[in-house]
Coordinates of C-alpha atoms in Angstrom, one line a residue:
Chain A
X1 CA 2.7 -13.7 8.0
X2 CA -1.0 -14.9 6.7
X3 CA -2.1 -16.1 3.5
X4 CA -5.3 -16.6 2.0
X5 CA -6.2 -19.1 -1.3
X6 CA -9.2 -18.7 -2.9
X7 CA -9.3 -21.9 -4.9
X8 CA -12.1 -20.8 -7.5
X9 CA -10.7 -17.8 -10.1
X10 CA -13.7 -18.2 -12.4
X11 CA -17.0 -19.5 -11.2
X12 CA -20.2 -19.3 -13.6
X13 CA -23.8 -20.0 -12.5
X14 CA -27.1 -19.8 -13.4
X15 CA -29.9 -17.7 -11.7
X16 CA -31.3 -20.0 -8.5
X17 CA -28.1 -22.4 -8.6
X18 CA -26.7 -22.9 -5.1
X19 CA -22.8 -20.7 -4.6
X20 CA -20.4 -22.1 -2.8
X21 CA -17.0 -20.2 -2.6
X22 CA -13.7 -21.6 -1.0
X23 CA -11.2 -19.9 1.2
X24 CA -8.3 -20.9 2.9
X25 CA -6.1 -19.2 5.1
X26 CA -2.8 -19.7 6.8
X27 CA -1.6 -17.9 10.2
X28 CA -0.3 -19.4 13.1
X29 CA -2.6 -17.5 16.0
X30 CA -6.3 -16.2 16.0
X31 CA -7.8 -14.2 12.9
X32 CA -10.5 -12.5 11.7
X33 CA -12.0 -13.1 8.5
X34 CA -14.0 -11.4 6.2
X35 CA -15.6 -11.5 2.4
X36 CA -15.7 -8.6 0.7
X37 CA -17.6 -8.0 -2.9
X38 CA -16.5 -5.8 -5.7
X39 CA -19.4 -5.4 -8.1
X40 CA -18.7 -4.1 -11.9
X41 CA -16.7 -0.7 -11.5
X42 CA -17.8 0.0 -7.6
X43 CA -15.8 -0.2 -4.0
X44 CA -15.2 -3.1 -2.0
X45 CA -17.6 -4.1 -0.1
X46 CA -17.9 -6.0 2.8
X47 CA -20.4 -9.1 2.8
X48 CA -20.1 -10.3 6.1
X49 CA -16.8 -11.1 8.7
X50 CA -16.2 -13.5 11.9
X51 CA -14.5 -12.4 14.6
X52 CA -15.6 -14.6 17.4
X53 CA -18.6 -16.8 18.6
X54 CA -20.8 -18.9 16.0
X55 CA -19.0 -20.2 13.4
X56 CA -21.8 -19.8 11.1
X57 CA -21.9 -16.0 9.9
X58 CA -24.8 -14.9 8.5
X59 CA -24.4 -11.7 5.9
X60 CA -26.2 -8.7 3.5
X61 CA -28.6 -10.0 0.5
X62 CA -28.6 -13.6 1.8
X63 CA -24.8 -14.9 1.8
X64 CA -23.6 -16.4 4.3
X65 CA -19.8 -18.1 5.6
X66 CA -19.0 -21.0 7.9
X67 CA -15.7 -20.9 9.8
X68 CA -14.1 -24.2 10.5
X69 CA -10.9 -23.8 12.4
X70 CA -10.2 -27.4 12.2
X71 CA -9.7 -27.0 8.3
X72 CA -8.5 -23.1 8.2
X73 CA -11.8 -22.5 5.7
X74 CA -13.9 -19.9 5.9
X75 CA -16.4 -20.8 2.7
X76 CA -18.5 -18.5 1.4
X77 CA -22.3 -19.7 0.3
X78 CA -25.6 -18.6 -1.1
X79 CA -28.9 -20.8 -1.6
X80 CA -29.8 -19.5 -4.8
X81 CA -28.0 -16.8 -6.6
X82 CA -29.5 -13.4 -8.7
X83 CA -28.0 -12.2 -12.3
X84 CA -27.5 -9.0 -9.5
X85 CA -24.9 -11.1 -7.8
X86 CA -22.6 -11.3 -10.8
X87 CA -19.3 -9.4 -8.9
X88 CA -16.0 -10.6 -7.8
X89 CA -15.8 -11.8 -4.2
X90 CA -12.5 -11.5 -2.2
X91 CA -11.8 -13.3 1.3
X92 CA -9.5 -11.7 3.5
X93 CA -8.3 -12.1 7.4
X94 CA -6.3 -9.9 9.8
X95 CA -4.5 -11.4 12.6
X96 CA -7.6 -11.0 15.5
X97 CA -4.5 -8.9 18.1
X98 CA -1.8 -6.5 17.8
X99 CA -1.5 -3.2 16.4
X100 CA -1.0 -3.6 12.6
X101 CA -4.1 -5.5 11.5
X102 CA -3.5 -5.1 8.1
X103 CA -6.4 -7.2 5.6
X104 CA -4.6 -10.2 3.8
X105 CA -6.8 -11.0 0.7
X106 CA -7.0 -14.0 -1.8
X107 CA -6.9 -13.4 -5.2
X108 CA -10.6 -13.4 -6.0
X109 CA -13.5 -15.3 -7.4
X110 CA -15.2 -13.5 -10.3
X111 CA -18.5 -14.7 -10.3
X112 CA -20.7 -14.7 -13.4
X113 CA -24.8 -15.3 -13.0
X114 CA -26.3 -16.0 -16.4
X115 CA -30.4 -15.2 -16.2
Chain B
X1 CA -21.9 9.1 8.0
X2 CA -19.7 9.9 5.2
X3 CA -17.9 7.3 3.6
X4 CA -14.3 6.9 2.6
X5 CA -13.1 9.2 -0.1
X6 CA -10.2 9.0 -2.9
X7 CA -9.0 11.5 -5.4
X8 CA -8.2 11.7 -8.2
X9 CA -10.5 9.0 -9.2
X10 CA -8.1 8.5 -12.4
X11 CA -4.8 10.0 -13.1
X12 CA -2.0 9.2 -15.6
X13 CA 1.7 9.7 -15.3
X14 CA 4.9 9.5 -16.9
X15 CA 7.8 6.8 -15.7
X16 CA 10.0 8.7 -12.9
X17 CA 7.4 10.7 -12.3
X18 CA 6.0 11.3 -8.5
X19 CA 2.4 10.8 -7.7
X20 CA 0.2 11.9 -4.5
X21 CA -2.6 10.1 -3.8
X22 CA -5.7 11.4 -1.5
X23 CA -8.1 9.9 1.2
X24 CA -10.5 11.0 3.6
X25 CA -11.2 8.6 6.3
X26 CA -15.2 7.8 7.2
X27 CA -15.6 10.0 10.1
X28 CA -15.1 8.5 13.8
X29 CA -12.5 6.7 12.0
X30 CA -8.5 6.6 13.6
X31 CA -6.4 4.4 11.2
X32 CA -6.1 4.1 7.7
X33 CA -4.4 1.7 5.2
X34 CA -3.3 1.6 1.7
X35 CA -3.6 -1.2 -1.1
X36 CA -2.5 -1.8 -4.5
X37 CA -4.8 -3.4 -6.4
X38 CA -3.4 -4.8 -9.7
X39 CA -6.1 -6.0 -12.6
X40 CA -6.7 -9.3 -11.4
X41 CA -5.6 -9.6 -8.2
X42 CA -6.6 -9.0 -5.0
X43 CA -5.3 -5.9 -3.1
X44 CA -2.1 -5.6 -1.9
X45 CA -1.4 -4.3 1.4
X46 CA 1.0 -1.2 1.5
X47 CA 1.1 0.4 4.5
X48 CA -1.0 1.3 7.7
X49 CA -1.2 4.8 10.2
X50 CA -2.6 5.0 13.1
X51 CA -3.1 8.0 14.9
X52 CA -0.5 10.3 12.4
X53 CA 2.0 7.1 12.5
X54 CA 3.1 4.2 10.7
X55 CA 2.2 0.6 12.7
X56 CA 2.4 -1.8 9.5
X57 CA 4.4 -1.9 6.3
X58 CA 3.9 -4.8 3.4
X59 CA 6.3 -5.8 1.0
X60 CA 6.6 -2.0 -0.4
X61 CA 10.1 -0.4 -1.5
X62 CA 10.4 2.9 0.7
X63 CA 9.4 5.0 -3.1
X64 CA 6.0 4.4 -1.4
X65 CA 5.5 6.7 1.4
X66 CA 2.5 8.0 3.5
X67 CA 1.3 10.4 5.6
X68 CA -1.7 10.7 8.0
X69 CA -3.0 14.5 9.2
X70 CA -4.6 15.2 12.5
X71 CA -7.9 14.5 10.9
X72 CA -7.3 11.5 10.2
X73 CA -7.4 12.0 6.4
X74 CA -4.4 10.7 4.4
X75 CA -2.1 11.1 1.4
X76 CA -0.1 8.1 -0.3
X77 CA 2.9 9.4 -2.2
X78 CA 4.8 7.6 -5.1
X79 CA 7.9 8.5 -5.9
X80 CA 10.3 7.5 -9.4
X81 CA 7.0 6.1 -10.9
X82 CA 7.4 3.0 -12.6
X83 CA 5.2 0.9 -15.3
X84 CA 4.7 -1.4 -12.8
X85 CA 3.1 0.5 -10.3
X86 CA 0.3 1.0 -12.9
X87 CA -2.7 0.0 -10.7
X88 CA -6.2 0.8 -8.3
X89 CA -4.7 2.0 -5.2
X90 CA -7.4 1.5 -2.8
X91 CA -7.8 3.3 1.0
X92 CA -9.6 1.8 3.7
X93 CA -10.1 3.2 7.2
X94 CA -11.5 1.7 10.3
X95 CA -11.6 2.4 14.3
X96 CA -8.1 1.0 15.5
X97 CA -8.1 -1.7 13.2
X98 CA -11.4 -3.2 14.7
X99 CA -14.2 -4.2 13.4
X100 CA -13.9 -4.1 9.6
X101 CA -12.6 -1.4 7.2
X102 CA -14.4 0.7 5.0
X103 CA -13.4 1.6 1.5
X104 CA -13.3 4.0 -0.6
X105 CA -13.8 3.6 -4.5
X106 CA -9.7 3.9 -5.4
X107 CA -7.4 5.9 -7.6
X108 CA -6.8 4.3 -11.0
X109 CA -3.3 5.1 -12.1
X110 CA -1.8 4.7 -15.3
X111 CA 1.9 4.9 -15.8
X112 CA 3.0 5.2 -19.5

Protein backbone atom coordinates (compact mmCIF):
# COMPACT_ATOMS: atom_id res chain seq x y z
CA UNK A 1 0.00 0.00 0.00
CA UNK A 2 1.26 3.80 -0.54
CA UNK A 3 1.89 6.48 1.92
CA UNK A 4 2.31 9.99 1.58
CA UNK A 5 4.20 12.50 4.46
CA UNK A 6 3.73 15.95 4.09
CA UNK A 7 6.40 17.12 6.49
CA UNK A 8 5.14 20.82 6.92
CA UNK A 9 1.49 20.99 9.07
CA UNK A 10 1.69 24.71 9.49
CA UNK A 11 3.56 26.94 7.19
CA UNK A 12 3.18 30.88 7.46
CA UNK A 13 4.52 33.42 4.85
CA UNK A 14 4.44 36.67 3.83
CA UNK A 15 3.05 38.17 0.54
CA UNK A 16 6.19 37.70 -2.25
CA UNK A 17 8.09 35.08 0.02
CA UNK A 18 9.20 32.09 -2.07
CA UNK A 19 6.79 28.44 -0.93
CA UNK A 20 8.32 25.49 -0.90
CA UNK A 21 6.06 22.41 0.27
CA UNK A 22 7.48 18.84 0.92
CA UNK A 23 5.99 15.54 -0.03
CA UNK A 24 7.05 12.19 0.27
CA UNK A 25 5.61 9.09 -0.78
CA UNK A 26 6.18 5.45 -0.37
CA UNK A 27 5.00 2.61 -2.99
CA UNK A 28 6.94 -0.02 -4.28
CA UNK A 29 5.97 0.36 -8.32
CA UNK A 30 5.11 3.49 -10.61
CA UNK A 31 2.67 6.35 -9.26
CA UNK A 32 1.01 9.23 -10.07
CA UNK A 33 1.11 12.20 -8.00
CA UNK A 34 -0.81 15.10 -7.60
CA UNK A 35 -1.35 18.40 -5.25
CA UNK A 36 -4.55 19.40 -4.58
CA UNK A 37 -5.68 22.85 -2.77
CA UNK A 38 -8.55 23.34 -0.45
CA UNK A 39 -9.14 27.05 -0.02
CA UNK A 40 -11.34 28.39 3.12
CA UNK A 41 -14.77 26.40 3.10
CA UNK A 42 -14.49 25.26 -0.86
CA UNK A 43 -13.73 21.68 -2.73
CA UNK A 44 -10.51 20.25 -3.44
CA UNK A 45 -8.90 21.32 -6.03
CA UNK A 46 -6.44 20.08 -8.13
CA UNK A 47 -3.13 22.23 -8.60
CA UNK A 48 -1.25 20.33 -10.94
CA UNK A 49 -0.29 16.14 -11.18
CA UNK A 50 2.65 14.03 -12.93
CA UNK A 51 1.96 11.19 -14.53
CA UNK A 52 4.83 10.71 -16.87
CA UNK A 53 7.60 12.65 -18.83
CA UNK A 54 9.31 15.97 -17.32
CA UNK A 55 9.80 15.77 -13.92
CA UNK A 56 9.21 19.35 -13.63
CA UNK A 57 5.22 20.00 -13.65
CA UNK A 58 4.21 23.17 -14.16
CA UNK A 59 0.54 24.11 -12.63
CA UNK A 60 -2.71 26.85 -12.21
CA UNK A 61 -1.84 30.51 -10.72
CA UNK A 62 1.93 29.84 -10.88
CA UNK A 63 2.74 26.72 -8.64
CA UNK A 64 4.58 24.41 -9.79
CA UNK A 65 6.17 20.51 -8.45
CA UNK A 66 9.38 18.65 -9.28
CA UNK A 67 9.30 14.90 -9.17
CA UNK A 68 12.56 13.19 -8.13
CA UNK A 69 12.16 9.45 -8.15
CA UNK A 70 15.53 9.03 -6.74
CA UNK A 71 14.28 10.69 -3.34
CA UNK A 72 10.31 9.65 -3.62
CA UNK A 73 9.57 13.76 -3.38
CA UNK A 74 7.34 15.35 -5.23
CA UNK A 75 7.76 19.17 -3.69
CA UNK A 76 5.52 21.63 -4.22
CA UNK A 77 6.78 25.42 -4.97
CA UNK A 78 5.79 28.95 -5.82
CA UNK A 79 8.22 32.09 -6.55
CA UNK A 80 6.28 34.47 -4.67
CA UNK A 81 3.12 33.86 -2.97
CA UNK A 82 -0.44 36.16 -2.81
CA UNK A 83 -2.54 36.67 0.66
CA UNK A 84 -5.13 34.77 -2.16
CA UNK A 85 -3.04 31.76 -1.70
CA UNK A 86 -3.71 31.30 2.05
CA UNK A 87 -5.46 27.43 1.71
CA UNK A 88 -4.42 24.11 2.79
CA UNK A 89 -2.47 22.01 0.15
CA UNK A 90 -2.69 18.23 0.11
CA UNK A 91 -0.26 15.82 -1.96
CA UNK A 92 -1.60 12.62 -2.98
CA UNK A 93 -0.50 9.61 -5.50
CA UNK A 94 -2.34 6.60 -6.92
CA UNK A 95 -0.50 3.68 -8.05
CA UNK A 96 0.08 4.72 -12.06
CA UNK A 97 -1.70 0.75 -13.12
CA UNK A 98 -4.44 -1.52 -12.11
CA UNK A 99 -7.96 -1.11 -11.53
CA UNK A 100 -8.43 0.50 -8.14
CA UNK A 101 -6.46 3.77 -8.36
CA UNK A 102 -7.69 4.98 -5.25
CA UNK A 103 -5.88 8.82 -4.21
CA UNK A 104 -3.53 8.28 -1.11
CA UNK A 105 -3.25 11.78 0.56
CA UNK A 106 -0.82 13.43 3.21
CA UNK A 107 -2.11 15.03 5.90
CA UNK A 108 -1.89 18.64 4.71
CA UNK A 109 -0.04 21.87 4.81
CA UNK A 110 -2.24 24.77 5.91
CA UNK A 111 -0.77 27.59 4.50
CA UNK A 112 -1.20 31.11 5.88
CA UNK A 113 -0.07 34.43 3.58
CA UNK A 114 0.03 37.53 5.83
CA UNK A 115 -0.28 40.86 3.44
CA UNK B 1 -19.49 20.41 -17.99
CA UNK B 2 -21.11 19.95 -14.76
CA UNK B 3 -19.15 19.30 -11.92
CA UNK B 4 -19.37 16.82 -9.13
CA UNK B 5 -22.35 17.15 -6.83
CA UNK B 6 -23.01 16.15 -3.05
CA UNK B 7 -26.15 16.39 -0.98
CA UNK B 8 -27.01 17.13 1.72
CA UNK B 9 -24.34 19.72 1.98
CA UNK B 10 -24.79 19.35 5.95
CA UNK B 11 -26.77 16.86 7.87
CA UNK B 12 -26.88 15.82 11.62
CA UNK B 13 -27.68 12.50 13.13
CA UNK B 14 -28.14 10.60 16.11
CA UNK B 15 -25.58 7.59 17.30
CA UNK B 16 -27.03 4.13 15.66
CA UNK B 17 -28.59 6.05 13.32
CA UNK B 18 -28.21 5.19 9.32
CA UNK B 19 -27.16 7.87 7.00
CA UNK B 20 -27.27 8.04 2.94
CA UNK B 21 -25.07 10.17 1.35
CA UNK B 22 -25.50 11.51 -2.45
CA UNK B 23 -23.24 12.18 -5.51
CA UNK B 24 -23.52 12.97 -9.07
CA UNK B 25 -20.55 12.20 -11.02
CA UNK B 26 -19.18 15.14 -13.66
CA UNK B 27 -20.57 13.92 -16.81
CA UNK B 28 -18.38 11.59 -19.17
CA UNK B 29 -17.31 10.40 -15.91
CA UNK B 30 -17.27 6.14 -15.17
CA UNK B 31 -15.90 5.63 -11.54
CA UNK B 32 -16.40 7.22 -8.53
CA UNK B 33 -14.77 7.18 -4.96
CA UNK B 34 -15.62 8.05 -1.49
CA UNK B 35 -13.47 9.81 1.28
CA UNK B 36 -13.71 10.62 4.80
CA UNK B 37 -12.29 13.63 5.61
CA UNK B 38 -11.85 14.21 9.31
CA UNK B 39 -10.97 18.07 10.71
CA UNK B 40 -7.44 18.04 10.17
CA UNK B 41 -6.57 15.47 8.15
CA UNK B 42 -6.39 14.60 4.89
CA UNK B 43 -9.09 12.44 3.19
CA UNK B 44 -9.55 9.02 3.81
CA UNK B 45 -10.17 6.74 1.10
CA UNK B 46 -13.34 4.54 1.51
CA UNK B 47 -14.28 2.80 -1.26
CA UNK B 48 -14.25 2.96 -5.24
CA UNK B 49 -17.11 1.74 -8.19
CA UNK B 50 -16.47 1.41 -11.38
CA UNK B 51 -18.94 0.77 -13.85
CA UNK B 52 -21.99 -0.18 -10.99
CA UNK B 53 -19.18 -2.25 -9.00
CA UNK B 54 -16.88 -2.19 -6.24
CA UNK B 55 -12.84 -2.44 -7.55
CA UNK B 56 -11.17 -0.87 -4.19
CA UNK B 57 -12.02 -0.86 -0.49
CA UNK B 58 -9.79 1.15 2.34
CA UNK B 59 -9.61 0.34 5.75
CA UNK B 60 -13.56 0.75 6.20
CA UNK B 61 -15.74 -1.68 8.53
CA UNK B 62 -18.53 -3.19 6.03
CA UNK B 63 -21.32 -0.33 8.16
CA UNK B 64 -20.01 1.65 5.19
CA UNK B 65 -21.56 0.61 2.01
CA UNK B 66 -22.02 2.01 -1.54
CA UNK B 67 -23.72 1.85 -4.48
CA UNK B 68 -23.18 3.12 -8.07
CA UNK B 69 -26.46 3.55 -10.67
CA UNK B 70 -26.28 3.16 -14.32
CA UNK B 71 -25.61 6.87 -14.60
CA UNK B 72 -22.90 6.82 -12.95
CA UNK B 73 -24.25 8.79 -9.96
CA UNK B 74 -23.77 7.33 -6.46
CA UNK B 75 -25.00 6.96 -2.88
CA UNK B 76 -22.69 6.22 0.23
CA UNK B 77 -24.65 4.61 3.05
CA UNK B 78 -23.75 4.56 6.84
CA UNK B 79 -25.16 2.30 8.83
CA UNK B 80 -25.19 2.13 13.23
CA UNK B 81 -23.78 5.70 13.09
CA UNK B 82 -21.16 6.33 15.45
CA UNK B 83 -19.46 9.71 17.06
CA UNK B 84 -16.61 8.87 15.23
CA UNK B 85 -17.78 8.85 11.91
CA UNK B 86 -18.56 12.58 12.48
CA UNK B 87 -16.72 14.04 9.36
CA UNK B 88 -16.67 15.77 5.45
CA UNK B 89 -17.29 12.84 3.35
CA UNK B 90 -15.97 13.92 0.14
CA UNK B 91 -16.94 12.21 -3.63
CA UNK B 92 -14.68 12.40 -6.43
CA UNK B 93 -15.17 10.93 -9.95
CA UNK B 94 -12.92 10.48 -12.85
CA UNK B 95 -12.79 8.54 -16.36
CA UNK B 96 -11.54 4.95 -15.25
CA UNK B 97 -9.42 6.15 -12.64
CA UNK B 98 -7.23 8.29 -15.25
CA UNK B 99 -6.23 11.28 -15.36
CA UNK B 100 -7.17 13.00 -12.11
CA UNK B 101 -10.51 13.15 -10.14
CA UNK B 102 -12.77 15.77 -9.66
CA UNK B 103 -14.51 16.72 -6.56
CA UNK B 104 -17.38 17.71 -5.34
CA UNK B 105 -17.75 20.17 -2.20
CA UNK B 106 -18.66 17.16 0.46
CA UNK B 107 -21.33 16.34 3.03
CA UNK B 108 -20.54 17.54 6.50
CA UNK B 109 -21.98 15.17 9.03
CA UNK B 110 -22.44 15.56 12.56
CA UNK B 111 -23.17 12.72 14.80
CA UNK B 112 -24.33 13.69 18.31
Amino acid sequence: AQSVSQHNHHVILSEAASLELGCNYSYGGTVNLFWYVQYPGQHLQLLLKYFSGDPLVKGIKGFEAEFIKSKFSFNLRKPSVQWSDTAEYFCAVTPSSGSARQLTFGSGTQLTVLP
Amino acid sequence: ETGVTQSPTHLIKTRGQQVTLRCSSQSGHNTVSWYQQALGQGPQFIFQYYREEENGRGNFPPRFSGLQFPNYSSELNVNALELDDSALYLCASSLGGIGGYTFGSGTRLTVV
